[in-house]
Short mmCIF file of C-alpha atoms in Angstrom, two decimals:
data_model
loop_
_atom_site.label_atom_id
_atom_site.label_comp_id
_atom_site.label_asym_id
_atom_site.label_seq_id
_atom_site.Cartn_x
_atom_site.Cartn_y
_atom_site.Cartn_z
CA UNK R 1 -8.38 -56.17 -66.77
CA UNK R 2 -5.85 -57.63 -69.43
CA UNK R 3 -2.88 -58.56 -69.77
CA UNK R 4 -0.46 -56.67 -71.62
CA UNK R 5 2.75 -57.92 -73.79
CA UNK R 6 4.68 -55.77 -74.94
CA UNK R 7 8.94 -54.96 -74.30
CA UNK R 8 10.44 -51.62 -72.34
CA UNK R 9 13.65 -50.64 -73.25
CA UNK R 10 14.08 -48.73 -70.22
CA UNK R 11 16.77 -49.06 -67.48
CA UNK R 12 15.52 -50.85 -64.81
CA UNK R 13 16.38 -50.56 -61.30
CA UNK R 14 16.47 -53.48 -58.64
CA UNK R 15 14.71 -52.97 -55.85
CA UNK R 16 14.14 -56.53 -54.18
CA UNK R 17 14.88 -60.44 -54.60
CA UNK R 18 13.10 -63.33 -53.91
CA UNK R 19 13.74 -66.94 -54.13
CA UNK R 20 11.87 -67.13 -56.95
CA UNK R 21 11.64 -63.66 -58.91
CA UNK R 22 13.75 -60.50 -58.90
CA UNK R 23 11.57 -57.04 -58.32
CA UNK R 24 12.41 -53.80 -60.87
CA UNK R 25 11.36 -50.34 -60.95
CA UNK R 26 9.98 -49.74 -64.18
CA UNK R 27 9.48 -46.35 -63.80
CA UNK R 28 7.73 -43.57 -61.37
CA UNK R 29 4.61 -46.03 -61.21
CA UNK R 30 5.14 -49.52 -61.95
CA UNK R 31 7.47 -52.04 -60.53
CA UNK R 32 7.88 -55.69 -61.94
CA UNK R 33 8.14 -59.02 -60.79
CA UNK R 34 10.34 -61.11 -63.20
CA UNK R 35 10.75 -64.69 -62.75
CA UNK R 36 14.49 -65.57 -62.28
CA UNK R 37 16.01 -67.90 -64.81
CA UNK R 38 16.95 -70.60 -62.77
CA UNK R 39 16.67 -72.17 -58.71
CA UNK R 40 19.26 -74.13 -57.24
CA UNK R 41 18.80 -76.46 -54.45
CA UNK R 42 21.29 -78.46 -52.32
CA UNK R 43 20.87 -82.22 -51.91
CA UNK R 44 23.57 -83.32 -49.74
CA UNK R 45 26.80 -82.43 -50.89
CA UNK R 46 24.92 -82.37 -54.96
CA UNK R 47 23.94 -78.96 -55.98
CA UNK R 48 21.07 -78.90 -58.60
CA UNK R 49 20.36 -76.10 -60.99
CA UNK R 50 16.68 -75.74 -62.08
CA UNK R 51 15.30 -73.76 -65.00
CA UNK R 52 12.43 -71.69 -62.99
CA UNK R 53 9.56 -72.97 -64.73
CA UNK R 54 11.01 -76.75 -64.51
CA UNK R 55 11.52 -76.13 -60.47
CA UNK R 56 7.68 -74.51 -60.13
CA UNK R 57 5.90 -77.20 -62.11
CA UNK R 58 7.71 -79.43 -60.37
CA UNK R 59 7.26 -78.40 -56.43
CA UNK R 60 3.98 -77.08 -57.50
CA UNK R 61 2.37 -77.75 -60.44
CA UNK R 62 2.71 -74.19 -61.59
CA UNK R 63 4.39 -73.61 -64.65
CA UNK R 64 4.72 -69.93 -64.78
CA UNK R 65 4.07 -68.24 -61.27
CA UNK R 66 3.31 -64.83 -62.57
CA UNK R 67 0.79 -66.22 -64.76
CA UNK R 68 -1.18 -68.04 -61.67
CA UNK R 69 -0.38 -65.24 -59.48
CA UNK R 70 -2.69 -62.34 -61.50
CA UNK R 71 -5.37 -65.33 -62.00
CA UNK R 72 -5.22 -65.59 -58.09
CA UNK R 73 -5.25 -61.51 -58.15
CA UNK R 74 -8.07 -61.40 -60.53
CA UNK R 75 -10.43 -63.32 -58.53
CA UNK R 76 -9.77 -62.14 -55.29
CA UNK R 77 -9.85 -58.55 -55.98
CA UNK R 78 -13.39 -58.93 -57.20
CA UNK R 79 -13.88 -59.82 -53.24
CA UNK R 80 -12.54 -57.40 -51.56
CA UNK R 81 -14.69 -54.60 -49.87
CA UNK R 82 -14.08 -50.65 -51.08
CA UNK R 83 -12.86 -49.90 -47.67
CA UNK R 84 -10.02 -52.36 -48.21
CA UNK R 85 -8.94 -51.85 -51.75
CA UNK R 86 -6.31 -49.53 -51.04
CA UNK R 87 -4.85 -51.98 -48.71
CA UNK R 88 -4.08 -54.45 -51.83
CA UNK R 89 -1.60 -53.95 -54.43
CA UNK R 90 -2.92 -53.24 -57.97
CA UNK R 91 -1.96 -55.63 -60.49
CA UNK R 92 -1.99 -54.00 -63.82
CA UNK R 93 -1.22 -56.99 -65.79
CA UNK R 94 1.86 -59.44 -67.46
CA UNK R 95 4.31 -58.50 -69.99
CA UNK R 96 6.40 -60.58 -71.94
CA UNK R 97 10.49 -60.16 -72.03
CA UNK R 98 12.24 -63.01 -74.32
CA UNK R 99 11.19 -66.22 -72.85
CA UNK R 100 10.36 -64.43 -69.57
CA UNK R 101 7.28 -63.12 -67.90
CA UNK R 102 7.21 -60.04 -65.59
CA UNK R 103 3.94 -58.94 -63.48
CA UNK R 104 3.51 -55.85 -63.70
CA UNK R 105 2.35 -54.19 -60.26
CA UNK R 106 1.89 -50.19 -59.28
CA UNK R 107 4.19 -49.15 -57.29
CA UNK R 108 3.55 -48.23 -53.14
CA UNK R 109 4.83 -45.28 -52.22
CA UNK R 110 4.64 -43.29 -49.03
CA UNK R 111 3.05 -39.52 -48.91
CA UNK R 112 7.01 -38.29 -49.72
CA UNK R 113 7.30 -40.18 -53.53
CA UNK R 114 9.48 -42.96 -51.29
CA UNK R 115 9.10 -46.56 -52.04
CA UNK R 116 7.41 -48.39 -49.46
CA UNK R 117 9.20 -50.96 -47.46
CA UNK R 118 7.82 -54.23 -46.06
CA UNK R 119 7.35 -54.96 -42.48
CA UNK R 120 10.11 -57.17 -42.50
CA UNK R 121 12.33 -54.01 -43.53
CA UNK R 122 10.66 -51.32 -41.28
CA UNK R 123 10.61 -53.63 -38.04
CA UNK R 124 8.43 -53.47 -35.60
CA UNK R 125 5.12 -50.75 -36.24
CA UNK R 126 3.56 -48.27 -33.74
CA UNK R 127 0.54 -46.86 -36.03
CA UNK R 128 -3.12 -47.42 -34.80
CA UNK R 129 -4.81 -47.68 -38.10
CA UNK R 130 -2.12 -49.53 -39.38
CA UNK R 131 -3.25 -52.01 -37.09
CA UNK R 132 -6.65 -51.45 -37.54
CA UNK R 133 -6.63 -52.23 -40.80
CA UNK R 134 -4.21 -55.28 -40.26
CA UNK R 135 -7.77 -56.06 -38.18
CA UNK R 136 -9.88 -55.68 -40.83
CA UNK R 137 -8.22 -57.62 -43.95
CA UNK R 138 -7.98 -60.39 -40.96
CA UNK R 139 -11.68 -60.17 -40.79
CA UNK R 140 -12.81 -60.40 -44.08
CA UNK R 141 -10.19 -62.69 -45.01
CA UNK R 142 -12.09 -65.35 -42.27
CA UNK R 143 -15.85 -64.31 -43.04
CA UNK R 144 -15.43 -64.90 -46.98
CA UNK R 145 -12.91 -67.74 -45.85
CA UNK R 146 -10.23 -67.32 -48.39
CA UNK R 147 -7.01 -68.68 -47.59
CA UNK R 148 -4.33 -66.37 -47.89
CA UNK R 149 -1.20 -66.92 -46.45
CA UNK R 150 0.75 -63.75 -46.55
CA UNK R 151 3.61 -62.41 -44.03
CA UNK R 152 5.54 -59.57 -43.54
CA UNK R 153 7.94 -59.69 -46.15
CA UNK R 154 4.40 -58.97 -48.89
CA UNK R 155 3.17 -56.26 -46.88
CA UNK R 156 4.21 -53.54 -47.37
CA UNK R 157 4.01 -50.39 -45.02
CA UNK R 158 2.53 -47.21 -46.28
CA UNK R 159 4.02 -44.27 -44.28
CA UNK R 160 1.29 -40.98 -44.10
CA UNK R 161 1.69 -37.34 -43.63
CA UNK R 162 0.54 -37.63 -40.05
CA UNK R 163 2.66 -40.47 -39.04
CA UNK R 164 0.14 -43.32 -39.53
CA UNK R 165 0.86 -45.94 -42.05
CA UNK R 166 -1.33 -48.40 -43.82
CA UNK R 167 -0.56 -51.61 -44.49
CA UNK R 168 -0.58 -52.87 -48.41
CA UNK R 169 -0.56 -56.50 -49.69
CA UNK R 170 1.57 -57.03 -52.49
CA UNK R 171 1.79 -60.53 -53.24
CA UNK R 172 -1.10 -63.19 -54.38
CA UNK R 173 0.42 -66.12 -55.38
CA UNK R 174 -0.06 -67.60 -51.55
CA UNK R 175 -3.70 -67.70 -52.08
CA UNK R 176 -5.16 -71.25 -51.52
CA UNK R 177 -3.07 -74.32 -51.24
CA UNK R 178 -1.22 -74.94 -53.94
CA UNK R 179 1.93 -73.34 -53.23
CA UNK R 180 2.07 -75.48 -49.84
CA UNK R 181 2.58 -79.18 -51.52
CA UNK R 182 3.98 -80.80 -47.89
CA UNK R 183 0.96 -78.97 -45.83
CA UNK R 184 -1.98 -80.98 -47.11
CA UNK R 185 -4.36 -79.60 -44.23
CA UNK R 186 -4.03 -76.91 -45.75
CA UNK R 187 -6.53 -77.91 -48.42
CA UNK R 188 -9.27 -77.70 -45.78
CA UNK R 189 -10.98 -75.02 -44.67
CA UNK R 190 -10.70 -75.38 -41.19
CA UNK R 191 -6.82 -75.86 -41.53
CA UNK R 192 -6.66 -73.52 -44.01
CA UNK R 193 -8.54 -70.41 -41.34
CA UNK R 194 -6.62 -71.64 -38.85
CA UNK R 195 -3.40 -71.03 -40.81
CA UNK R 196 -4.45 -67.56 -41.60
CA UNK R 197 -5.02 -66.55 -37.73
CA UNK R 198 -1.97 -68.05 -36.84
CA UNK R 199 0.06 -65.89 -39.40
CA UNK R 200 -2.18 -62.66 -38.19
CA UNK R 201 -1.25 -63.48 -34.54
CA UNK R 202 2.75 -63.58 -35.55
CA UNK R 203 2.28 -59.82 -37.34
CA UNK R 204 1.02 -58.65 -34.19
CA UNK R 205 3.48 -60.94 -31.70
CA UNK R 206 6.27 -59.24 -33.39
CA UNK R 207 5.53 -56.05 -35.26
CA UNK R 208 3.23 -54.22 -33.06
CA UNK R 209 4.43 -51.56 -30.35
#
């Protein structure tokens, strides 16, 4: 898997913020994360405007986040069991706009052509193999003992023809440490697993019916 750079002149639509990028539909099966331009923080009654690499290398160390994110991807995909690919987003690789980078993603859709929404748009969810397979990514996530700290607003869920979903992780920049500078326990592994059943035991506390 490479990267590509290259430029799209095509319209593109918005179809979700962050703090740190903005999220486009490139077309019927991509979508793009695009780092914003700038972050602004409040300190006191002073309001500081950050170029978005400045901010990132700054809080984190990270210069460009959707460069570290599809290093993160690329190694932990190589992980992941066959029975849980489709429940990670495929990361097809970075393209270059100006002075900006966008990660380049295919898009989740449900069995109508619909965009997927996260769990934090859908609310709470009733499927059994959604939350079977919530089970399993929990699993392997603590047997290989990676630490990924993902929530609901990255996971998306994948309705079915039969009313089940599946649930599919879209964002790997959360993967180890790093991105948690003030949570140094983090950088151990038995912080670190704990951290990940704690976030697991939330989904369930307030998604599942």
């Amino acid at each position: 898997m490479v990267a590509a750079k290259k430029k799209s002149s095509q319209t593109r639509r918005i179809i979700g913020k962050g703090a740190y990028r903005t999220v486009f539909e490139i077309d019927g099966r991509r979508v793009g994360k695009e780092l914003k331009g700038h972050r602004e923080k409040n300190y006191g009654p002073i309001k500081v405007r950050y170029p978005m690499k400045v901010y990132s290398r700054l809080k984190f160390g990270i210069g460009d986040l959707n460069k570290h994110e599809f290093k993160k991807y690329q190694d932990f995909i190589k992980k992941v069991p066959r029975k849980l690919r489709k429940n990670f987003g495929q990361i097809e690789g970075i393209e270059t706009r100006g002075k900006k980078t966008m990660l380049v993603m295919r898009s989740v859709k449900n069995f109508d052509g619909s965009l997927s929404k996260s769990m934090a748009e859908t609310g709470p969810v009733k499927s059994k193999l959604f939350w079977q397979k919530i089970d399993q990514i929990e699993k392997f996530l603590l047997e290989e003992r990676i630490p990924f700290f993902n929530y609901d607003i990255n996971i998306m869920v994948q309705q079915r023809k039969n009313g089940e979903a599946v649930p599919v992780v879209i964002d790997f920049k959360r993967i180890g440490a790093r991105t948690y500078p003030f949570k140094p326990h983090l950088l151990f592994t038995k912080g670190a697993m704990k951290r990940v059943q704690k976030l697991f035991a939330r989904l369930r506390k307030n998604y599942k019916k």
